[in-house]
XYZ file of C-alpha atoms in Angstrom:
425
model
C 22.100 22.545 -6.030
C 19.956 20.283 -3.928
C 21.594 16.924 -3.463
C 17.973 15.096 -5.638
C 18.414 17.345 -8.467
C 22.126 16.687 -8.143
C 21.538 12.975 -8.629
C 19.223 13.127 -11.266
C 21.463 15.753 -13.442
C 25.067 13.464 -12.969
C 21.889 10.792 -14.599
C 20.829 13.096 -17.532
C 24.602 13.878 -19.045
C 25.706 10.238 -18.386
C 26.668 8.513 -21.328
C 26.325 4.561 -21.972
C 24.117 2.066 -20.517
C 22.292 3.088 -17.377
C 23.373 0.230 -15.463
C 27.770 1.424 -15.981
C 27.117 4.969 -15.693
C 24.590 5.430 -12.567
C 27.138 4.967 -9.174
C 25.352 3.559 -6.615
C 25.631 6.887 -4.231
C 23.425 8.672 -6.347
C 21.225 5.790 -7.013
C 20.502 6.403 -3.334
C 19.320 9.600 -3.651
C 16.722 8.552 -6.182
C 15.228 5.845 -3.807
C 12.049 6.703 -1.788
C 8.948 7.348 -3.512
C 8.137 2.987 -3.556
C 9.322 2.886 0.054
C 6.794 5.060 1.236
C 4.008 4.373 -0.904
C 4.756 0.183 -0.144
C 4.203 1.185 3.603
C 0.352 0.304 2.004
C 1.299 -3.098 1.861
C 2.230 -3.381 5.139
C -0.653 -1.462 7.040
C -2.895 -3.140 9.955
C -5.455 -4.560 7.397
C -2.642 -6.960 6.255
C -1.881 -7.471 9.691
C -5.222 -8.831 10.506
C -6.187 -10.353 7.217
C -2.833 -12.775 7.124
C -2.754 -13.393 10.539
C -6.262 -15.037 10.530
C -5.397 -16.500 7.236
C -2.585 -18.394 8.485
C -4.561 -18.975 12.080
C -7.495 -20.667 10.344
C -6.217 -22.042 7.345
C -2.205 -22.873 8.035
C -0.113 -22.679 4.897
C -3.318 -22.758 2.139
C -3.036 -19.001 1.819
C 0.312 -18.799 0.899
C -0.202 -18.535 -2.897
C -2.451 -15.581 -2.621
C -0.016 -13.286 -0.794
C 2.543 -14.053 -3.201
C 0.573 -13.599 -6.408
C -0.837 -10.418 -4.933
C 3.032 -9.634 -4.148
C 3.825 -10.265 -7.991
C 0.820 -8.273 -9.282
C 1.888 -5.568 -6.719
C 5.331 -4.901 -8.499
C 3.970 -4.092 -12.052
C 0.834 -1.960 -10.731
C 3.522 -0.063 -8.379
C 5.936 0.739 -11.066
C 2.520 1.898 -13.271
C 2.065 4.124 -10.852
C 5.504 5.674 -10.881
C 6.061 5.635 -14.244
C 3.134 7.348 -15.064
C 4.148 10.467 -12.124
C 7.414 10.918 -13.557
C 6.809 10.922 -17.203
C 3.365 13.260 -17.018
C 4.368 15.252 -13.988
C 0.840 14.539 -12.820
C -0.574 11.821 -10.682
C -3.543 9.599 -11.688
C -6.094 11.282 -10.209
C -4.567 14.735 -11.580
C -5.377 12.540 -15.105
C -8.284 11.152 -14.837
C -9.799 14.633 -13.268
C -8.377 16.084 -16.710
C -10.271 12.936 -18.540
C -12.894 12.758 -17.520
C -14.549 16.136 -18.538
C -18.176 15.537 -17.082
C -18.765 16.627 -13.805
C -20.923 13.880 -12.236
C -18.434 11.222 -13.685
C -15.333 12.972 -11.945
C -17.805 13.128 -8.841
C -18.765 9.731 -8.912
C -15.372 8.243 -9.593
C -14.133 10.728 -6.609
C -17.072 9.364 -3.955
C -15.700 5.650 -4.845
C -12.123 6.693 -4.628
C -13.065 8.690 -1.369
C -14.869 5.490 0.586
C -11.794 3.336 -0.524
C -9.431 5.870 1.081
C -11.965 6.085 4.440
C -11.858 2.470 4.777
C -8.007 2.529 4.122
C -7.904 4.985 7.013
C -10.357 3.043 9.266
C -8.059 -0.096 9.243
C -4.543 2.014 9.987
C -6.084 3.786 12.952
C -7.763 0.908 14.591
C -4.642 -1.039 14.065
C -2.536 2.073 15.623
C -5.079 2.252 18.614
C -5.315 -1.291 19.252
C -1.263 -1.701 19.099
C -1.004 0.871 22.567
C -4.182 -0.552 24.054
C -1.511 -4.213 23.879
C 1.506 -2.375 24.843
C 0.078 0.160 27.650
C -3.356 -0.820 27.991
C -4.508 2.436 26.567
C -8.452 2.154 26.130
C -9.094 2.108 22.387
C -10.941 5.568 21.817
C -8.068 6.994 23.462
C -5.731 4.636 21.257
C -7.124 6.072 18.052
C -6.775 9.716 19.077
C -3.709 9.648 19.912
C -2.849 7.690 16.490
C -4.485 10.286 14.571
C -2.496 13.213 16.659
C 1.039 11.656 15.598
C 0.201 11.004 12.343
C -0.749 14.704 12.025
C 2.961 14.963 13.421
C 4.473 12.950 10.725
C 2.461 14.686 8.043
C 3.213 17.990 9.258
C 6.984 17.010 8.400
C 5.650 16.654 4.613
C 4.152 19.681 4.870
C 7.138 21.703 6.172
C 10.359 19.855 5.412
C 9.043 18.417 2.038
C 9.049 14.856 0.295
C 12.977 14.099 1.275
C 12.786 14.388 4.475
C 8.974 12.583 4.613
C 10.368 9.792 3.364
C 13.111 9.204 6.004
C 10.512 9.453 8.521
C 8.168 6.926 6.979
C 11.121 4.516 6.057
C 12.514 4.632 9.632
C 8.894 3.353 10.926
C 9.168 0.705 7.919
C 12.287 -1.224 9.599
C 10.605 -1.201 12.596
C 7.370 -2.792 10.841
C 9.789 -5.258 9.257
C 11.346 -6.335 12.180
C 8.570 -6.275 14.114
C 6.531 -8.607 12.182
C 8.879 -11.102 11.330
C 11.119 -11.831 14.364
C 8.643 -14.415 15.413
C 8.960 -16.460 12.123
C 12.820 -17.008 13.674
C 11.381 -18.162 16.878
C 8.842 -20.555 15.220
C 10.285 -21.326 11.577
C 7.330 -22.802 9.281
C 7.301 -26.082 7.458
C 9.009 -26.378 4.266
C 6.277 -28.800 3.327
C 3.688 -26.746 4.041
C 5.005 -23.316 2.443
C 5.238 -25.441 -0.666
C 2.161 -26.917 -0.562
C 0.556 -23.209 0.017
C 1.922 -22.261 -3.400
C -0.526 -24.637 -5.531
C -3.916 -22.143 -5.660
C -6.598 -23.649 -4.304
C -9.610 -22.184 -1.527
C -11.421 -24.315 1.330
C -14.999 -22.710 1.003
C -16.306 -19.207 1.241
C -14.657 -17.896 4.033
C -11.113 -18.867 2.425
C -12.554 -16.336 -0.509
C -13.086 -13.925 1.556
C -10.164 -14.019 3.145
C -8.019 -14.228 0.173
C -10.112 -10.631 -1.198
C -9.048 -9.462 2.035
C -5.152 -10.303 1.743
C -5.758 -8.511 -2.266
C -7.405 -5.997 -0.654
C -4.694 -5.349 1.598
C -1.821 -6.170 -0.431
C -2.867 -4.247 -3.543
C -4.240 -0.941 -2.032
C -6.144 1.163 -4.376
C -4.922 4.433 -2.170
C -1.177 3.244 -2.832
C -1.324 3.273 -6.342
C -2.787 6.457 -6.579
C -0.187 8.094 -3.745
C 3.069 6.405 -5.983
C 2.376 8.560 -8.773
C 1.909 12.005 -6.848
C 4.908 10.555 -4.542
C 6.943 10.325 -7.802
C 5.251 13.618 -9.538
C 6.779 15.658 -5.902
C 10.336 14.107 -6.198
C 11.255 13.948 -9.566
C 9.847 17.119 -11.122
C 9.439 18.172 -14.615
C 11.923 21.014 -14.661
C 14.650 18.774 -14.510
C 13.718 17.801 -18.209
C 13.008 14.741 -20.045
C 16.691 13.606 -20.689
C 17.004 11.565 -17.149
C 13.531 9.870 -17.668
C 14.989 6.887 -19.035
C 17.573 6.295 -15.833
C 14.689 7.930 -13.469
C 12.669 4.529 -14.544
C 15.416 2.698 -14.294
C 16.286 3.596 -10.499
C 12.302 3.247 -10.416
C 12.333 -0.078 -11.218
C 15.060 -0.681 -8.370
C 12.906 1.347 -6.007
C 9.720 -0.847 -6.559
C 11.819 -4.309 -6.328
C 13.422 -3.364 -2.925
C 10.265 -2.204 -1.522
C 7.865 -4.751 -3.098
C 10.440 -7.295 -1.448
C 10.460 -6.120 1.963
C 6.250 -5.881 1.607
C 6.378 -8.863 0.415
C 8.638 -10.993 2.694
C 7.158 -9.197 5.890
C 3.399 -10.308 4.687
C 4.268 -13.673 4.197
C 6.357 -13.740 7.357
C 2.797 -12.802 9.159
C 0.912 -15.509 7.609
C 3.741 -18.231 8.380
C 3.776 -17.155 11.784
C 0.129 -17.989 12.480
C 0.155 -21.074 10.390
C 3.305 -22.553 12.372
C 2.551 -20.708 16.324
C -1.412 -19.885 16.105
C -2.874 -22.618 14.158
C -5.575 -24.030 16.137
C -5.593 -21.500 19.185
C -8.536 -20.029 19.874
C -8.959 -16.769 19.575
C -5.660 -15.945 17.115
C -8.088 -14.182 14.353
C -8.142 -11.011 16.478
C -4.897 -8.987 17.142
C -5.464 -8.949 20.558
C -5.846 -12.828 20.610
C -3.410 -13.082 18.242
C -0.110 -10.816 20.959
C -1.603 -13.026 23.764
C -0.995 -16.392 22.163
C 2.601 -15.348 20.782
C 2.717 -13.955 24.253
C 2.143 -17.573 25.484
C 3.669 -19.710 23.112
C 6.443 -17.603 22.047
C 7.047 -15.534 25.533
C 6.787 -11.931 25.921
C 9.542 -10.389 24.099
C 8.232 -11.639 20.787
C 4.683 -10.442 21.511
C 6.145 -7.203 22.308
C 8.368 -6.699 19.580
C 5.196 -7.690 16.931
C 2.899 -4.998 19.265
C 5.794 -2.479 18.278
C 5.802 -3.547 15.050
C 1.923 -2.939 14.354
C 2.160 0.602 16.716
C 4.847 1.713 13.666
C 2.665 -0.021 10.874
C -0.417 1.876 12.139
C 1.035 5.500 12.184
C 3.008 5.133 9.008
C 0.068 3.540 7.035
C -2.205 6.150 8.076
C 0.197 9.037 7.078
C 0.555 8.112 3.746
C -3.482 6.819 3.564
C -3.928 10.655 4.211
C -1.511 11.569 1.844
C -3.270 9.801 -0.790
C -6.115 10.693 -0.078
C -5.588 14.492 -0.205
C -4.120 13.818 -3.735
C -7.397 12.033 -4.785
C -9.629 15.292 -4.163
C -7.393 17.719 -5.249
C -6.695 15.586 -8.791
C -10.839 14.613 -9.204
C -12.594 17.336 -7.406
C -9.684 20.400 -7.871
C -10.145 21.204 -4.419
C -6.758 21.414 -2.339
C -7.892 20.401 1.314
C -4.922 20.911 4.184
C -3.881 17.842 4.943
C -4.102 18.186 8.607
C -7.681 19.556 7.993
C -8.558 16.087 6.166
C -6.732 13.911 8.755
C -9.351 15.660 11.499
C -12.118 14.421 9.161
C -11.077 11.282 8.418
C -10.563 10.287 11.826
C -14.221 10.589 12.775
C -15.389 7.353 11.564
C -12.454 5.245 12.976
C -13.230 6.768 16.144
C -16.996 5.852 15.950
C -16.058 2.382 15.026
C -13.613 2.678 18.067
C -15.958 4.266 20.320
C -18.935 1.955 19.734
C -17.590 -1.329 21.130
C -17.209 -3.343 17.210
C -14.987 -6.195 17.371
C -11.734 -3.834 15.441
C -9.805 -7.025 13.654
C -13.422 -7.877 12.544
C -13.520 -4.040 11.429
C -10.075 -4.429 10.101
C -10.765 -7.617 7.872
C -14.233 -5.958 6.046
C -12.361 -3.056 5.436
C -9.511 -4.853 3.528
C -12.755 -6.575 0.978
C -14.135 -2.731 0.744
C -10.021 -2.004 -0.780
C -10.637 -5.357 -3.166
C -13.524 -3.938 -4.528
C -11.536 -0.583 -4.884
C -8.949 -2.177 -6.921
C -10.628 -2.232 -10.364
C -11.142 1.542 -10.098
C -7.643 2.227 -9.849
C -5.990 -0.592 -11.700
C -7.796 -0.336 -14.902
C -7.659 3.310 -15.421
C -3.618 3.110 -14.657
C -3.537 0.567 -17.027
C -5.855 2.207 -19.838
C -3.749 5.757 -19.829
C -0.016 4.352 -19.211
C -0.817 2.640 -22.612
C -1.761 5.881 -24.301
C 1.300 6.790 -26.588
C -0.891 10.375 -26.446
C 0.076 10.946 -22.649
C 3.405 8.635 -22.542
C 4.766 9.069 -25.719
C 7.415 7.117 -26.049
C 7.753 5.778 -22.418
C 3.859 4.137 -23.285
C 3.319 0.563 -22.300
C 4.871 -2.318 -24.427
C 2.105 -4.686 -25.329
C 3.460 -7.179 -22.748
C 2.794 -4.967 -19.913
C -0.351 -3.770 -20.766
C -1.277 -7.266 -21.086
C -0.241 -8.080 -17.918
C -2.374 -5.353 -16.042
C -5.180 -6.279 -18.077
C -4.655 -10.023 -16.507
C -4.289 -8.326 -12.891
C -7.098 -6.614 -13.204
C -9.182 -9.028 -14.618
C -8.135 -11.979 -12.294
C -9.005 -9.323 -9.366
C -12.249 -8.373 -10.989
C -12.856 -12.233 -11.361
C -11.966 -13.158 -7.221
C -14.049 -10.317 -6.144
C -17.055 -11.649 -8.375
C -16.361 -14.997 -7.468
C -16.788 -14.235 -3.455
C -20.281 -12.165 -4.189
C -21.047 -15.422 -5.875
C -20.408 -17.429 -2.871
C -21.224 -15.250 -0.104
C -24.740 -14.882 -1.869
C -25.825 -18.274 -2.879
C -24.516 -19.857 0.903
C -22.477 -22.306 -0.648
């Protein structure tokens, strides 16, 4: 018996309380799926959007990429719950709802620009990471982004889910340590990370960057790759006796990797606000390596370089991922997914290839992904809290009400910076 099914079986004829029965060595085997879908979080776009939040602004920021953090956890766990329990991911549901053609086509062409920006941001950040650590001209950066990550998914494709998932966690400690070593070097001000906590903005351009940091830290692709990521792992044959500890071990595999997302993106914006504040230049990447380069020496500039190399290829694996999942579930069309990376790479590589500024690139893509959100949030919300689909593993009241204030605080910050952007103000 394979070693998953193993784990999930000694779950299903435990007796007692989840919490005294599952041993922590086959709690193990059940972590993954939020691992690889929270490599979202920490993907190029939130790179570039915290950096030049914390460059321009210092600590104000602060409260944003912990409330998106917060927001993250429930919307992740959604997204999981609703994969195990259905055997079906959300676009698999809402491509079985909604029965009209055009409306499964339109929903698909939103869902499908969301997933090309997604894409734009983790190449650009993958080909601007070698053109900082071996000068590699970006065109040639991007290419060689997109040939690796056709490497990585290729493992998906042949070794399956398990073994997927120890590739794209390996490239997430590197992320982690790549992005926060330099918040050792340079250690923020208490005063300031506590002032960043009280929400406030400083004009427009704080708006937009705070949609960005949203847009980057609640991706509308990872929500809809959690629940296939679950669906693959965890499938129905095993039955419906181990649901109750598969949630449970859920719920510990969306808190470890919402932490690490988490602690990493705020690392990023503390490092700018205490080492880049009021350099010029720090709201591009490249600006951004050569003034840790000068203020924090080489070896730190390096290491975060690294750090946004593995951030680049293991974002874009899992962008593609998702975004395979998204036409097969709306459109019923099962596309290779080394035939859609090849696609998908074409408009990164124009971007690439025609000479726009790429953290400027990066940072509109990450508003595009706000503007995703709604699309994906609300309909998670709406069908997780239909006992008709769940059963008895529907939302409680409380949770449902709580992605219904995610969503609408998100709908109401996106609004809010059309608003703004618009009148001038």
């Amino acid at each position: 018996m394979p070693k998953d099914s193993a784990a999930v079986t000694s779950l299903q004829v435990a007796s007692g309380p989840a919490r005294a029965t599952v041993k922590p060595t086959r709690l193990l085997w059940l972590l993954g799926p939020a691992l690889v879908a929270g490599v979202a979080y920490l993907d190029p776009g939130n790179v570039a959007s915290n950096m030049t939040a914390g460059a321009r602004y210092g600590y104000l920021l602060v409260w944003v990429v912990l409330a998106g953090n917060l927001m993250a956890w429930l919307i992740q766990y959604l997204s999981a719950k609703l994969g195990i329990v259905t055997g079906k991911s959300l676009p698999e549901v809402l491509g079985i709802r909604l029965r009209r053609p055009l409306a499964r086509r339109l929903y698909w062409l939103q869902a499908e620009l969301v997933a090309m920006a997604t894409d734009l941001a983790e190449v650009i950040g993958g080909a601007v990471a070698l053109n900082l650590l071996f000068n590699v001209p970006l065109l040639a950066g991007g290419v060689i982004t997109g040939v690796i990550s056709m490497i990585v998914l290729s493992v998906q494709t042949r070794r399956g889910p398990r073994t997927f998932e120890r590739v794209i966690v390996a490239l997430l400690l590197i992320i982690a340590v790549g992005f926060t070593a330099g918040v050792f070097v340079s250690p923020p001000d208490p005063a300031g990370v506590l002032g960043g906590i009280v929400p406030r903005f400083a004009g427009t351009d704080s708006v937009l960057l705070a949609a960005s940091i949203l847009g980057a830290t609640i991706m509308p692709h990872a929500i809809y790759a959690h629940s296939a990521l679950a669906r693959d792992r965890f499938p129905q044959s095993l039955g419906r006796a181990g649901i109750p500890r598969l949630l449970w071990a859920t719920r510990w595999d969306v808190s470890i990797a919402m932490l690490i997302a988490g602690a990493v993106n705020l690392a990023i914006l503390l490092l700018a606000a205490s080492a880049l504040q009021g350099i010029d230049g720090t709201d591009t990447l490249h600006g951004a390596y050569l003034a840790l380069q000068a203020t924090l020496g080489p070896v730190v500039a390096t290491i975060f370089a690294v750090g946004l190399l593995a951030s680049g290829l293991a974002s874009t694996s899992v962008g593609a991922y998702a975004g395979a999942e998204i036409m097969h579930g709306l459109l019923r069309l099962r596309v290779p997914l080394l035939a859609r990376r090849v696609v998908t790479l074409i408009p990164a590589l124009l971007i690439l290839g025609s000479g726009f500024d790429p953290t400027e690139a990066l940072v509109l893509s990450q508003v595009v992904l706000s503007f995703g959100i709604p699309f994906a949030l609300i309909p998670l919300v709406w069908v997780t809290a239909q006992r008709s689909l769940l059963g008895h593993f529907t939302n409680r009241w409380l949770t449902t009400a709580a992605g219904t204030l995610a969503a609408v605080l998100l709908v109401a910050l996106n609004l809010l910076l059309l608003v703004l952007t618009f009148s001038g103000s």
